Amino acid sequence: MYALKNSILLKEKYHEDVEIYILYTDMRTHFKGYEEFYGRAREHGINFIRGRVSQIVEIPKTKNLLISAEDMMLGEPIELEAELVVLSTAAIPSKGTDEVARILSVTRGADGFFMESHPKLKPLDTAVDGIFLAGACQGPKDIPYSVSQGSGAAARAATILSQPTWKIEPIIAEVIPNVCRNIKVKCGICEKKCPYGAIKAVVGQPAQVTAAMCHGCGTCVAECPADAITQMHFTDPQIFAQIKAGLDENPESKILGFLCNWCSYAGADLAGTSRFEYPPTLRAIRVMCSGRVDRDFVLEAFRQGAGMVLVAACHLPYDCHYISGNEKMKVRMEALAKMFEKLGLSPERFRIEYISAAEGVKFAGLIKEMAEQMETLGTEKIKAENEKLRPILDKMLSKKKK
Ligand code: SF4
Ligand code: SF4
């Protein structure tokens, strides 16, 4: 596994420039006791061939099956006649997965299986407090692994049930009651946009967040038309201050990136720890979810003179750790991109991208590509576009400056 992992990293780093060979003399299986299974199978005369099957056809005379394949060890085509062929099918999530995910607000991975909160630090937890994973709902698993996961999940649940009170993350949303429009006119946008059903907006009253249900994605904060919601530790003034600091010097030669914590920021982190090089022009701002990226943040970045703006999120449709924050961001940002295009901004200056925690190479490649595009556009053109845009942005952000 170690050799395999390193070979993938090398291949990603040098792309097609190097040929990598992993030489092994024997097949090895992982997990306790599996090697013994393999040994016993060999003793029983079962032959293992590493290969790819191209077709299976019935022989009319004998009714046997003829398998055509490539022996990958010898690099030669082979044909085998068999009475029975058992296909090992790929596993897919069960039919009810969709409905359970919807009812419990549990997120799913790109393969459709339920997704853990963190692959290393919280492998049994889901993003929803109090809901844990065990067994093949998370991906294909054998019985011993499923049983040990079940014991672990029960122990995790016991840590909650044994406590008289439970502490939650402080990064939650708060409504500023006297600013909420819902007091005077029917609004309730936040209620509709919250992926966890954590907000109630009764007409005539300010919207209310149920703190224990809030997961701190910040989507409601970005969607509220009255700026009546704030997210603790990710408030608008805090993020505006970061935008200003990031673009303090030579803003027209900077890429300002809003990166979601769980995927894109982790992808950037991987690029760093794997030493994938990219130009030092990026200024990254971390948000918990791309759903928190308010259109005002992008407007302010260009008002401050940014050369490029990047909003990077988890892959669609399932990868978002907050169920659908990335989908909400997509709708909001694509509308903004259309507006910028009409206002004469070069389209490459505003990018919406999807990068997972494992895509360090993609992240480094993207920043390289954006930096090259920025150089091709040239400082003068960027400055001229920004100057043209500034009065409009000033007007659009006038409410924020108050
Ligand atoms: S979106 Fe904003 S203004 Fe509308 S109900 Fe929610 S908090 Fe109030
Ligand atoms: S949208 Fe996100 S931040 Fe807002 S209340 Fe729902 S979970 Fe909390």
mmCIF file of C-alpha atoms in Angstrom, residues 136-289:
data_model
loop_
_atom_site.group_PDB
_atom_site.id
_atom_site.type_symbol
_atom_site.label_atom_id
_atom_site.label_comp_id
_atom_site.label_asym_id
_atom_site.label_seq_id
_atom_site.Cartn_x
_atom_site.Cartn_y
_atom_site.Cartn_z
ATOM 1 C CA ALA A 136 -22.046 -1.362 4.387
ATOM 2 C CA CYS A 137 -24.150 1.821 4.464
ATOM 3 C CA GLN A 138 -20.792 3.640 4.328
ATOM 4 C CA GLY A 139 -19.290 1.519 1.552
ATOM 5 C CA PRO A 140 -18.556 -2.166 0.815
ATOM 6 C CA LYS A 141 -17.362 -3.944 3.989
ATOM 7 C CA ASP A 142 -16.853 -7.441 5.359
ATOM 8 C CA ILE A 143 -18.490 -8.833 8.496
ATOM 9 C CA PRO A 144 -15.654 -8.395 11.068
ATOM 10 C CA TYR A 145 -15.111 -4.787 10.000
ATOM 11 C CA SER A 146 -18.865 -4.076 10.121
ATOM 12 C CA VAL A 147 -19.140 -5.649 13.597
ATOM 13 C CA SER A 148 -16.231 -3.633 14.986
ATOM 14 C CA GLN A 149 -17.721 -0.488 13.435
ATOM 15 C CA GLY A 150 -21.054 -1.325 15.073
ATOM 16 C CA SER A 151 -19.364 -1.615 18.491
ATOM 17 C CA GLY A 152 -17.583 1.671 17.882
ATOM 18 C CA ALA A 153 -20.783 3.439 16.803
ATOM 19 C CA ALA A 154 -22.606 2.146 19.915
ATOM 20 C CA ALA A 155 -19.765 3.428 22.113
ATOM 21 C CA ARG A 156 -19.918 6.817 20.379
ATOM 22 C CA ALA A 157 -23.680 6.977 20.971
ATOM 23 C CA ALA A 158 -23.139 6.029 24.638
ATOM 24 C CA THR A 159 -20.849 9.034 25.109
ATOM 25 C CA ILE A 160 -23.832 11.248 24.278
ATOM 26 C CA LEU A 161 -26.489 9.296 26.172
ATOM 27 C CA SER A 162 -24.380 9.155 29.340
ATOM 28 C CA GLN A 163 -24.103 12.943 29.576
ATOM 29 C CA PRO A 164 -26.722 15.169 31.231
ATOM 30 C CA THR A 165 -25.768 17.988 28.821
ATOM 31 C CA TRP A 166 -23.960 18.086 25.490
ATOM 32 C CA LYS A 167 -21.638 20.744 24.118
ATOM 33 C CA ILE A 168 -22.078 21.811 20.500
ATOM 34 C CA GLU A 169 -19.758 23.642 18.131
ATOM 35 C CA PRO A 170 -19.942 27.424 18.649
ATOM 36 C CA ILE A 171 -19.939 28.210 14.905
ATOM 37 C CA ILE A 172 -23.702 28.626 14.694
ATOM 38 C CA ALA A 173 -26.007 31.178 13.091
ATOM 39 C CA GLU A 174 -27.767 33.919 15.057
ATOM 40 C CA VAL A 175 -30.632 36.147 13.927
ATOM 41 C CA ILE A 176 -30.566 39.866 14.730
ATOM 42 C CA PRO A 177 -34.303 40.148 15.583
ATOM 43 C CA ASN A 178 -34.887 43.836 14.854
ATOM 44 C CA VAL A 179 -33.231 43.594 11.403
ATOM 45 C CA CYS A 180 -35.236 40.569 10.248
ATOM 46 C CA ARG A 181 -37.785 41.497 7.551
ATOM 47 C CA ASN A 182 -40.131 38.771 8.604
ATOM 48 C CA ILE A 183 -41.509 41.007 11.364
ATOM 49 C CA LYS A 184 -43.140 43.249 8.763
ATOM 50 C CA VAL A 185 -43.377 41.233 5.551
ATOM 51 C CA LYS A 186 -43.353 37.530 4.803
ATOM 52 C CA CYS A 187 -39.770 36.463 4.059
ATOM 53 C CA GLY A 188 -38.594 33.050 5.357
ATOM 54 C CA ILE A 189 -35.789 32.672 2.781
ATOM 55 C CA CYS A 190 -33.450 31.405 5.498
ATOM 56 C CA GLU A 191 -35.966 28.733 6.518
ATOM 57 C CA LYS A 192 -36.155 27.458 2.939
ATOM 58 C CA LYS A 193 -32.388 27.489 2.399
ATOM 59 C CA CYS A 194 -31.248 25.815 5.648
ATOM 60 C CA PRO A 195 -30.246 22.220 4.771
ATOM 61 C CA TYR A 196 -30.953 21.062 8.346
ATOM 62 C CA GLY A 197 -34.365 22.616 8.987
ATOM 63 C CA ALA A 198 -32.785 24.552 11.856
ATOM 64 C CA ILE A 199 -34.658 27.818 11.208
ATOM 65 C CA LYS A 200 -38.306 28.672 11.729
ATOM 66 C CA ALA A 201 -39.707 31.889 10.318
ATOM 67 C CA VAL A 202 -43.267 32.546 11.497
ATOM 68 C CA VAL A 203 -44.788 35.585 9.776
ATOM 69 C CA GLY A 204 -44.861 38.598 12.069
ATOM 70 C CA GLN A 205 -41.956 37.310 14.143
ATOM 71 C CA PRO A 206 -38.192 37.318 13.580
ATOM 72 C CA ALA A 207 -36.740 34.057 12.274
ATOM 73 C CA GLN A 208 -35.432 31.753 14.978
ATOM 74 C CA VAL A 209 -32.450 29.402 14.816
ATOM 75 C CA THR A 210 -32.584 26.206 16.877
ATOM 76 C CA ALA A 211 -28.967 26.225 18.051
ATOM 77 C CA ALA A 212 -28.825 22.465 18.668
ATOM 78 C CA MET A 213 -29.864 21.777 15.063
ATOM 79 C CA CYS A 214 -27.594 24.344 13.421
ATOM 80 C CA HIS A 215 -24.443 22.898 11.869
ATOM 81 C CA GLY A 216 -22.813 26.211 11.083
ATOM 82 C CA CYS A 217 -22.678 26.066 7.313
ATOM 83 C CA GLY A 218 -23.527 29.754 7.049
ATOM 84 C CA THR A 219 -25.806 29.316 4.021
ATOM 85 C CA CYS A 220 -28.645 31.243 5.696
ATOM 86 C CA VAL A 221 -26.233 34.099 6.456
ATOM 87 C CA ALA A 222 -25.265 34.421 2.799
ATOM 88 C CA GLU A 223 -28.865 34.088 1.599
ATOM 89 C CA CYS A 224 -30.539 36.581 3.964
ATOM 90 C CA PRO A 225 -31.462 39.663 1.899
ATOM 91 C CA ALA A 226 -31.495 41.901 4.985
ATOM 92 C CA ASP A 227 -28.161 40.803 6.513
ATOM 93 C CA ALA A 228 -30.176 39.868 9.572
ATOM 94 C CA ILE A 229 -28.214 36.682 10.323
ATOM 95 C CA THR A 230 -24.652 36.340 11.431
ATOM 96 C CA GLN A 231 -22.433 33.298 11.875
ATOM 97 C CA MET A 232 -20.301 33.211 14.990
ATOM 98 C CA HIS A 233 -16.548 33.306 14.155
ATOM 99 C CA PHE A 234 -17.347 33.890 10.454
ATOM 100 C CA THR A 235 -19.115 37.236 10.623
ATOM 101 C CA ASP A 236 -19.281 39.619 7.656
ATOM 102 C CA PRO A 237 -16.928 42.183 9.293
ATOM 103 C CA GLN A 238 -14.385 39.413 9.984
ATOM 104 C CA ILE A 239 -14.428 38.194 6.393
ATOM 105 C CA PHE A 240 -14.414 41.731 4.958
ATOM 106 C CA ALA A 241 -11.315 42.419 7.091
ATOM 107 C CA GLN A 242 -9.642 39.319 5.621
ATOM 108 C CA ILE A 243 -10.494 40.445 2.079
ATOM 109 C CA LYS A 244 -8.960 43.850 2.772
ATOM 110 C CA ALA A 245 -5.830 42.352 4.325
ATOM 111 C CA GLY A 246 -5.396 39.842 1.471
ATOM 112 C CA LEU A 247 -5.569 42.588 -1.143
ATOM 113 C CA ASP A 248 -3.581 45.212 0.715
ATOM 114 C CA GLU A 249 -0.679 45.333 -1.747
ATOM 115 C CA ASN A 250 -0.836 45.041 -5.556
ATOM 116 C CA PRO A 251 -4.386 43.640 -5.523
ATOM 117 C CA GLU A 252 -4.530 43.406 -9.343
ATOM 118 C CA SER A 253 -1.853 40.691 -9.238
ATOM 119 C CA LYS A 254 -3.599 38.636 -6.533
ATOM 120 C CA ILE A 255 -6.052 35.744 -6.670
ATOM 121 C CA LEU A 256 -8.484 35.922 -3.780
ATOM 122 C CA GLY A 257 -9.847 32.441 -3.016
ATOM 123 C CA PHE A 258 -12.803 31.502 -0.836
ATOM 124 C CA LEU A 259 -12.222 27.863 0.065
ATOM 125 C CA CYS A 260 -14.573 25.551 1.910
ATOM 126 C CA ASN A 261 -13.064 23.954 4.996
ATOM 127 C CA TRP A 262 -13.668 20.284 4.277
ATOM 128 C CA CYS A 263 -12.772 19.933 0.606
ATOM 129 C CA SER A 264 -11.029 22.803 -1.188
ATOM 130 C CA TYR A 265 -9.085 24.092 1.808
ATOM 131 C CA ALA A 266 -8.044 20.508 2.592
ATOM 132 C CA GLY A 267 -7.068 20.122 -1.108
ATOM 133 C CA ALA A 268 -4.893 23.253 -0.789
ATOM 134 C CA ASP A 269 -3.416 21.799 2.376
ATOM 135 C CA LEU A 270 -2.613 18.559 0.556
ATOM 136 C CA ALA A 271 -0.947 20.512 -2.246
ATOM 137 C CA GLY A 272 1.238 22.136 0.417
ATOM 138 C CA THR A 273 2.128 18.996 2.360
ATOM 139 C CA SER A 274 2.794 17.119 -0.908
ATOM 140 C CA ARG A 275 4.991 20.021 -2.064
ATOM 141 C CA PHE A 276 3.081 20.624 -5.296
ATOM 142 C CA GLU A 277 4.252 24.037 -6.365
ATOM 143 C CA TYR A 278 1.962 26.891 -7.397
ATOM 144 C CA PRO A 279 2.481 30.664 -7.683
ATOM 145 C CA PRO A 280 2.386 32.668 -4.427
ATOM 146 C CA THR A 281 -0.348 34.972 -5.739
ATOM 147 C CA LEU A 282 -3.228 33.225 -3.950
ATOM 148 C CA ARG A 283 -4.731 34.700 -0.794
ATOM 149 C CA ALA A 284 -7.011 32.048 0.676
ATOM 150 C CA ILE A 285 -9.973 32.759 2.950
ATOM 151 C CA ARG A 286 -11.394 29.714 4.719
ATOM 152 C CA VAL A 287 -15.121 29.353 5.257
ATOM 153 C CA MET A 288 -16.763 26.284 6.778
ATOM 154 C CA CYS A 289 -18.944 25.739 3.709
#
